[in-house]
Amino acid sequence: MKNKVITSKDVHLFYDKFEALKGIDLDFNEHEITALIGPSGCGKSTYLRTLNRMNDLIPTAHVSGDIRLRGQDIYAADQDVVQLRKAVGMVFQQPNPFPFSIYDNVVYGLRLAGVKDRATLDEAVETSLKAAAIWDEVKDKLHDSALSLSGGQQQRVCIARVLAVRPDVILMDEPTSALDPISSTQIENMLLELRDQYTIILVTHNMHQASRISDRTAFFLQGELIEVDETKKIFLTPTQKETEDYITGRFG
Ligand SMILES: Nc1ncnc2c1ncn2[C@@H]1O[C@H](COP(=O)(O)OP(=O)(O)OP(=O)(O)O)[C@@H](O)[C@H]1O
Ligand SMILES: [Mg+2]
């Protein structure tokens, strides 16, 4: 029996009067990659954002339900949202490095947390860039601007920036969709390595990616969770007709 890192029950989200999530029950196992799939507009990004309260930043968004990180209600009044977003880090579709050096990008979160010791920061930079599989490419130019890197390299620096604060869970919203196939494969391989230490939740439109690297797959449709199971089961013998239609490319 695997440990559940995040549990979510009866999650509803309204943007004003539009119900974007219609009662989602979904849990995530420790040290697994869970893929969230489904057609455009079905609520994948919306759901992902409920898991570290990024929806708090959207004034029209109203969430209800029960979402817990290791048993703690993340919507509790006394939840520190900065702490939460450290524990549940996020990587976006477009690489979004800050216009600073590679080094300063990676240590951004640590500096915010007040870490000043040079050796600690140096160590975090090396460890995080190695874990993000980009150390060899950038070790001789750590003080160059992160914006001088290719898109695939920028995305790996953004992943290193998330890893540097030692999150428990990493949310990824189509992290490779803006990248070329080689960069995408590099990131997929890295995720398979990171799985031993992190719990990863990955939104993807790429069925090949979901089937290659995820342990479990959840299929969303129009704000509902249609089916969740082991990835093999979802791709080979889904129980719901909508799931089968989607993965065989009949819609979406
Ligand atoms: N800030 C917002 N305000 C109002 N409606 C929104 C907002 N963000 C998303 N929506 C709506 O909520 C629904 C779900 O959107 P969401 O972005 O979660 O879908 P998605 O599954 O991530 O789609 P995609 O695959 O295209 O990224 C859509 O109908 C969308 O138009
Ligand atoms: Mg989305």
Tab-separated table of C-alpha atoms and ligand atoms in Angstrom:
chain	number	residue	atom	x	y	z
A	1	MET	CA	0.000	0.000	0.000
A	2	LYS	CA	1.574	3.282	-1.120
A	3	ASN	CA	1.538	6.428	1.005
A	4	LYS	CA	-0.898	9.052	-0.199
A	5	VAL	CA	0.823	12.417	-0.382
A	6	ILE	CA	-2.122	14.465	-1.609
A	7	THR	CA	-5.777	13.562	-1.196
A	8	SER	CA	-8.606	15.558	-2.735
A	9	LYS	CA	-12.304	15.029	-2.181
A	10	ASP	CA	-15.314	16.611	-3.797
A	11	VAL	CA	-13.311	19.490	-5.268
A	12	HIS	CA	-15.497	22.058	-6.987
A	13	LEU	CA	-14.170	25.211	-8.577
A	14	PHE	CA	-16.254	28.045	-9.947
A	15	TYR	CA	-14.978	30.936	-12.058
A	16	ASP	CA	-17.853	33.279	-11.149
A	17	LYS	CA	-20.857	31.147	-12.119
A	18	PHE	CA	-19.017	28.752	-14.418
A	19	GLU	CA	-18.329	25.421	-12.749
A	20	ALA	CA	-14.920	24.339	-14.056
A	21	LEU	CA	-14.476	21.424	-11.606
A	22	LYS	CA	-17.530	19.389	-10.717
A	23	GLY	CA	-16.586	17.345	-7.680
A	24	ILE	CA	-13.171	15.745	-8.189
A	25	ASP	CA	-12.012	12.882	-5.936
A	26	LEU	CA	-8.387	12.109	-6.680
A	27	ASP	CA	-5.395	10.996	-4.602
A	28	PHE	CA	-1.675	10.900	-5.392
A	29	ASN	CA	0.770	8.238	-4.252
A	30	GLU	CA	4.236	9.007	-2.971
A	31	HIS	CA	7.072	8.603	-5.475
A	32	GLU	CA	4.783	8.137	-8.422
A	33	ILE	CA	4.226	10.172	-11.550
A	34	THR	CA	0.528	10.765	-12.132
A	35	ALA	CA	-0.475	12.075	-15.564
A	36	LEU	CA	-3.585	14.259	-15.941
A	37	ILE	CA	-4.989	14.008	-19.455
A	38	GLY	CA	-8.098	15.206	-21.265
A	39	PRO	CA	-9.212	17.568	-24.010
A	40	SER	CA	-8.503	21.288	-23.945
A	41	GLY	CA	-10.711	23.119	-21.444
A	42	CYS	CA	-11.601	20.049	-19.358
A	43	GLY	CA	-10.080	21.556	-16.194
A	44	LYS	CA	-6.614	19.988	-15.906
A	45	SER	CA	-4.757	23.240	-15.216
A	46	THR	CA	-7.562	24.473	-12.978
A	47	TYR	CA	-7.382	21.287	-10.909
A	48	LEU	CA	-3.560	21.392	-10.765
A	49	ARG	CA	-3.700	24.954	-9.441
A	50	THR	CA	-6.028	23.910	-6.610
A	51	LEU	CA	-3.227	21.707	-5.246
A	52	ASN	CA	-0.955	24.606	-4.280
A	53	ARG	CA	-3.582	27.325	-4.127
A	54	MET	CA	-2.438	29.124	-7.253
A	55	ASN	CA	-6.145	29.765	-7.849
A	56	ASP	CA	-6.019	32.172	-4.896
A	57	LEU	CA	-4.467	34.589	-7.402
A	58	ILE	CA	-7.594	34.522	-9.615
A	59	PRO	CA	-10.207	36.750	-7.960
A	60	THR	CA	-13.193	35.069	-9.672
A	61	ALA	CA	-12.125	31.552	-8.643
A	62	HIS	CA	-13.920	29.859	-5.728
A	63	VAL	CA	-12.839	26.447	-4.510
A	64	SER	CA	-14.651	24.044	-2.227
A	65	GLY	CA	-13.933	20.506	-1.109
A	66	ASP	CA	-11.192	18.909	0.934
A	67	ILE	CA	-7.570	18.919	-0.232
A	68	ARG	CA	-4.880	17.569	2.042
A	69	LEU	CA	-1.101	17.424	1.840
A	70	ARG	CA	0.073	14.593	4.091
A	71	GLY	CA	-3.154	14.898	6.035
A	72	GLN	CA	-3.048	18.694	6.456
A	73	ASP	CA	-5.955	20.699	5.056
A	74	ILE	CA	-4.206	23.102	2.663
A	75	TYR	CA	-7.219	25.444	2.611
A	76	ALA	CA	-7.243	25.760	6.420
A	77	ALA	CA	-7.325	29.370	7.636
A	78	ASP	CA	-3.909	29.017	9.269
A	79	GLN	CA	-2.181	27.487	6.207
A	80	ASP	CA	0.940	29.440	5.262
A	81	VAL	CA	0.596	29.685	1.473
A	82	VAL	CA	4.282	30.482	0.919
A	83	GLN	CA	5.214	27.299	2.804
A	84	LEU	CA	2.629	25.365	0.816
A	85	ARG	CA	4.044	26.508	-2.519
A	86	LYS	CA	7.510	25.469	-1.378
A	87	ALA	CA	6.260	22.014	-0.483
A	88	VAL	CA	4.196	21.820	-3.675
A	89	GLY	CA	6.346	23.406	-6.390
A	90	MET	CA	5.180	24.199	-9.892
A	91	VAL	CA	6.668	24.166	-13.386
A	92	PHE	CA	4.777	25.895	-16.193
A	93	GLN	CA	4.299	25.292	-19.889
A	94	GLN	CA	6.491	28.199	-20.996
A	95	PRO	CA	9.926	28.216	-19.357
A	96	ASN	CA	9.829	31.298	-17.100
A	97	PRO	CA	13.352	32.002	-15.851
A	98	PHE	CA	13.870	35.350	-14.161
A	99	PRO	CA	16.119	37.797	-16.048
A	100	PHE	CA	19.026	36.954	-13.750
A	101	SER	CA	21.980	34.619	-13.945
A	102	ILE	CA	21.497	30.856	-13.918
A	103	TYR	CA	22.941	30.792	-10.396
A	104	ASP	CA	20.600	33.491	-9.101
A	105	ASN	CA	17.606	31.727	-10.642
A	106	VAL	CA	18.366	28.466	-8.870
A	107	VAL	CA	18.943	30.034	-5.441
A	108	TYR	CA	16.003	32.432	-5.714
A	109	GLY	CA	13.762	30.500	-3.297
A	110	LEU	CA	16.570	29.858	-0.830
A	111	ARG	CA	17.525	33.533	-0.724
A	112	LEU	CA	13.875	34.449	-0.164
A	113	ALA	CA	13.942	32.047	2.763
A	114	GLY	CA	16.927	33.980	4.156
A	115	VAL	CA	19.765	31.603	3.259
A	116	LYS	CA	22.954	33.652	2.806
A	117	ASP	CA	25.783	31.205	3.389
A	118	ARG	CA	27.764	31.012	0.145
A	119	ALA	CA	28.762	27.357	0.535
A	120	THR	CA	25.141	26.325	1.165
A	121	LEU	CA	23.988	28.224	-1.917
A	122	ASP	CA	26.808	26.818	-4.084
A	123	GLU	CA	25.977	23.324	-2.953
A	124	ALA	CA	22.256	23.802	-3.697
A	125	VAL	CA	23.055	25.110	-7.179
A	126	GLU	CA	25.206	22.123	-8.048
A	127	THR	CA	22.851	19.519	-6.558
A	128	SER	CA	19.742	21.023	-8.149
A	129	LEU	CA	21.266	21.531	-11.586
A	130	LYS	CA	22.593	17.971	-11.507
A	131	ALA	CA	19.174	16.612	-10.527
A	132	ALA	CA	17.638	18.651	-13.349
A	133	ALA	CA	20.155	17.082	-15.756
A	134	ILE	CA	21.674	20.359	-16.898
A	135	TRP	CA	24.790	20.762	-14.730
A	136	ASP	CA	27.274	19.686	-17.407
A	137	GLU	CA	25.824	22.125	-19.908
A	138	VAL	CA	25.951	25.179	-17.633
A	139	LYS	CA	28.608	24.566	-14.968
A	140	ASP	CA	31.099	26.867	-16.711
A	141	LYS	CA	28.640	29.718	-17.181
A	142	LEU	CA	26.618	29.867	-13.998
A	143	HIS	CA	26.807	33.656	-13.998
A	144	ASP	CA	25.468	34.075	-17.525
A	145	SER	CA	21.878	35.170	-17.927
A	146	ALA	CA	19.373	32.295	-17.835
A	147	LEU	CA	17.715	34.027	-20.793
A	148	SER	CA	20.745	33.189	-22.945
A	149	LEU	CA	19.881	29.472	-22.779
A	150	SER	CA	17.745	27.468	-25.195
A	151	GLY	CA	14.107	26.805	-24.304
A	152	GLY	CA	14.843	23.250	-23.213
A	153	GLN	CA	17.761	24.409	-21.073
A	154	GLN	CA	15.661	27.209	-19.559
A	155	GLN	CA	12.982	24.693	-18.623
A	156	ARG	CA	15.549	22.491	-16.866
A	157	VAL	CA	16.864	25.560	-14.982
A	158	CYS	CA	13.267	26.281	-13.928
A	159	ILE	CA	12.987	22.697	-12.691
A	160	ALA	CA	16.288	23.144	-10.795
A	161	ARG	CA	14.842	26.309	-9.235
A	162	VAL	CA	11.888	24.281	-7.950
A	163	LEU	CA	14.126	21.427	-6.724
A	164	ALA	CA	16.416	23.811	-4.812
A	165	VAL	CA	13.750	24.448	-2.172
A	166	ARG	CA	13.290	20.676	-1.727
A	167	PRO	CA	9.614	20.307	-2.468
A	168	ASP	CA	7.583	17.254	-1.565
A	169	VAL	CA	5.407	17.408	-4.682
A	170	ILE	CA	6.098	18.903	-8.125
A	171	LEU	CA	3.196	20.066	-10.281
A	172	MET	CA	3.978	20.307	-13.980
A	173	ASP	CA	1.585	21.854	-16.480
A	174	GLU	CA	2.581	20.633	-19.955
A	175	PRO	CA	6.278	21.210	-19.164
A	176	THR	CA	7.535	19.958	-22.527
A	177	SER	CA	4.866	21.185	-24.919
A	178	ALA	CA	6.911	24.244	-25.910
A	179	LEU	CA	10.083	22.178	-26.446
A	180	ASP	CA	11.683	20.203	-29.253
A	181	PRO	CA	11.599	16.370	-29.114
A	182	ILE	CA	15.172	16.014	-27.822
A	183	SER	CA	14.639	18.472	-24.962
A	184	SER	CA	11.313	16.771	-24.197
A	185	THR	CA	12.956	13.365	-23.963
A	186	GLN	CA	15.683	14.797	-21.697
A	187	ILE	CA	13.031	16.154	-19.365
A	188	GLU	CA	11.047	12.892	-19.439
A	189	ASN	CA	14.174	10.939	-18.525
A	190	MET	CA	14.919	13.385	-15.733
A	191	LEU	CA	11.401	12.964	-14.332
A	192	LEU	CA	11.891	9.206	-14.220
A	193	GLU	CA	15.031	9.823	-12.111
A	194	LEU	CA	13.313	12.367	-9.854
A	195	ARG	CA	10.442	9.999	-9.116
A	196	ASP	CA	12.543	8.233	-6.469
A	197	GLN	CA	12.553	11.409	-4.390
A	198	TYR	CA	9.464	13.366	-5.378
A	199	THR	CA	5.793	12.917	-6.099
A	200	ILE	CA	5.075	14.308	-9.542
A	201	ILE	CA	1.774	15.405	-11.069
A	202	LEU	CA	2.059	16.042	-14.785
A	203	VAL	CA	-0.517	17.565	-17.118
A	204	THR	CA	0.132	16.456	-20.671
A	205	HIS	CA	-1.525	16.368	-24.074
A	206	ASN	CA	1.094	13.932	-25.243
A	207	MET	CA	-0.307	10.400	-24.940
A	208	HIS	CA	3.081	8.893	-25.677
A	209	GLN	CA	4.584	10.877	-22.797
A	210	ALA	CA	1.815	9.855	-20.394
A	211	SER	CA	2.150	6.184	-21.290
A	212	ARG	CA	5.934	6.213	-21.229
A	213	ILE	CA	6.621	7.899	-17.912
A	214	SER	CA	3.537	7.910	-15.687
A	215	ASP	CA	2.546	5.295	-13.136
A	216	ARG	CA	-1.072	6.365	-12.972
A	217	THR	CA	-3.238	8.331	-15.356
A	218	ALA	CA	-6.344	10.382	-14.622
A	219	PHE	CA	-8.695	11.265	-17.477
A	220	PHE	CA	-10.688	14.497	-17.150
A	221	LEU	CA	-13.626	15.560	-19.299
A	222	GLN	CA	-15.679	18.748	-18.944
A	223	GLY	CA	-14.771	19.348	-15.323
A	224	GLU	CA	-15.217	15.748	-14.231
A	225	LEU	CA	-12.783	12.973	-13.475
A	226	ILE	CA	-13.957	10.141	-15.712
A	227	GLU	CA	-11.440	7.498	-14.742
A	228	VAL	CA	-8.148	7.048	-12.893
A	229	ASP	CA	-6.042	3.905	-12.776
A	230	GLU	CA	-2.641	2.464	-13.472
A	231	THR	CA	-1.399	3.965	-16.722
A	232	LYS	CA	-1.208	0.560	-18.414
A	233	LYS	CA	-4.826	-0.126	-17.534
A	234	ILE	CA	-6.016	3.272	-18.804
A	235	PHE	CA	-4.214	2.841	-22.121
A	236	LEU	CA	-4.911	-0.853	-22.716
A	237	THR	CA	-8.255	-1.575	-21.094
A	238	PRO	CA	-10.039	1.578	-19.933
A	239	THR	CA	-13.428	0.924	-18.370
A	240	GLN	CA	-15.129	4.091	-19.641
A	241	LYS	CA	-16.039	4.609	-23.264
A	242	GLU	CA	-15.094	8.317	-23.099
A	243	THR	CA	-11.567	7.368	-21.981
A	244	GLU	CA	-11.184	4.923	-24.826
A	245	ASP	CA	-12.467	7.456	-27.362
A	246	TYR	CA	-9.989	10.046	-26.109
A	247	ILE	CA	-6.876	7.903	-25.996
A	248	THR	CA	-7.586	6.399	-29.400
A	249	GLY	CA	-7.876	9.927	-30.776
A	250	ARG	CA	-11.573	9.886	-31.576
A	251	PHE	CA	-11.939	13.315	-29.980
A	252	GLY	CA	-9.915	16.006	-28.236
B	1	LIG	N1	-9.183	32.520	-15.122
B	1	LIG	C1	-10.276	31.964	-15.656
B	1	LIG	N2	-11.457	32.628	-15.665
B	1	LIG	C2	-12.563	32.087	-16.195
B	1	LIG	N3	-12.617	30.860	-16.767
B	1	LIG	C3	-11.479	30.163	-16.790
B	1	LIG	C4	-10.250	30.665	-16.242
B	1	LIG	N4	-9.296	29.729	-16.438
B	1	LIG	C5	-9.891	28.686	-17.062
B	1	LIG	N5	-11.204	28.938	-17.268
B	1	LIG	C6	-12.177	28.031	-17.901
B	1	LIG	O1	-12.235	26.838	-17.132
B	1	LIG	C7	-12.267	25.685	-17.973
B	1	LIG	C8	-11.089	24.795	-17.668
B	1	LIG	O2	-9.895	25.470	-18.063
B	1	LIG	P1	-8.446	24.850	-17.842
B	1	LIG	O3	-7.490	25.892	-18.223
B	1	LIG	O4	-8.374	24.291	-16.480
B	1	LIG	O5	-8.463	23.657	-18.900
B	1	LIG	P2	-7.281	22.676	-19.367
B	1	LIG	O6	-7.812	21.286	-19.251
B	1	LIG	O7	-6.040	22.995	-18.631
B	1	LIG	O8	-7.134	23.043	-20.907
B	1	LIG	P3	-5.813	23.067	-21.851
B	1	LIG	O9	-5.541	21.636	-22.174
B	1	LIG	O10	-6.260	23.844	-23.047
B	1	LIG	O11	-4.707	23.727	-21.093
B	1	LIG	C9	-12.294	26.209	-19.405
B	1	LIG	O12	-13.642	26.253	-19.833
B	1	LIG	C10	-11.712	27.597	-19.284
B	1	LIG	O13	-12.225	28.452	-20.263
B	2	MG	MG	-4.196	23.743	-19.213
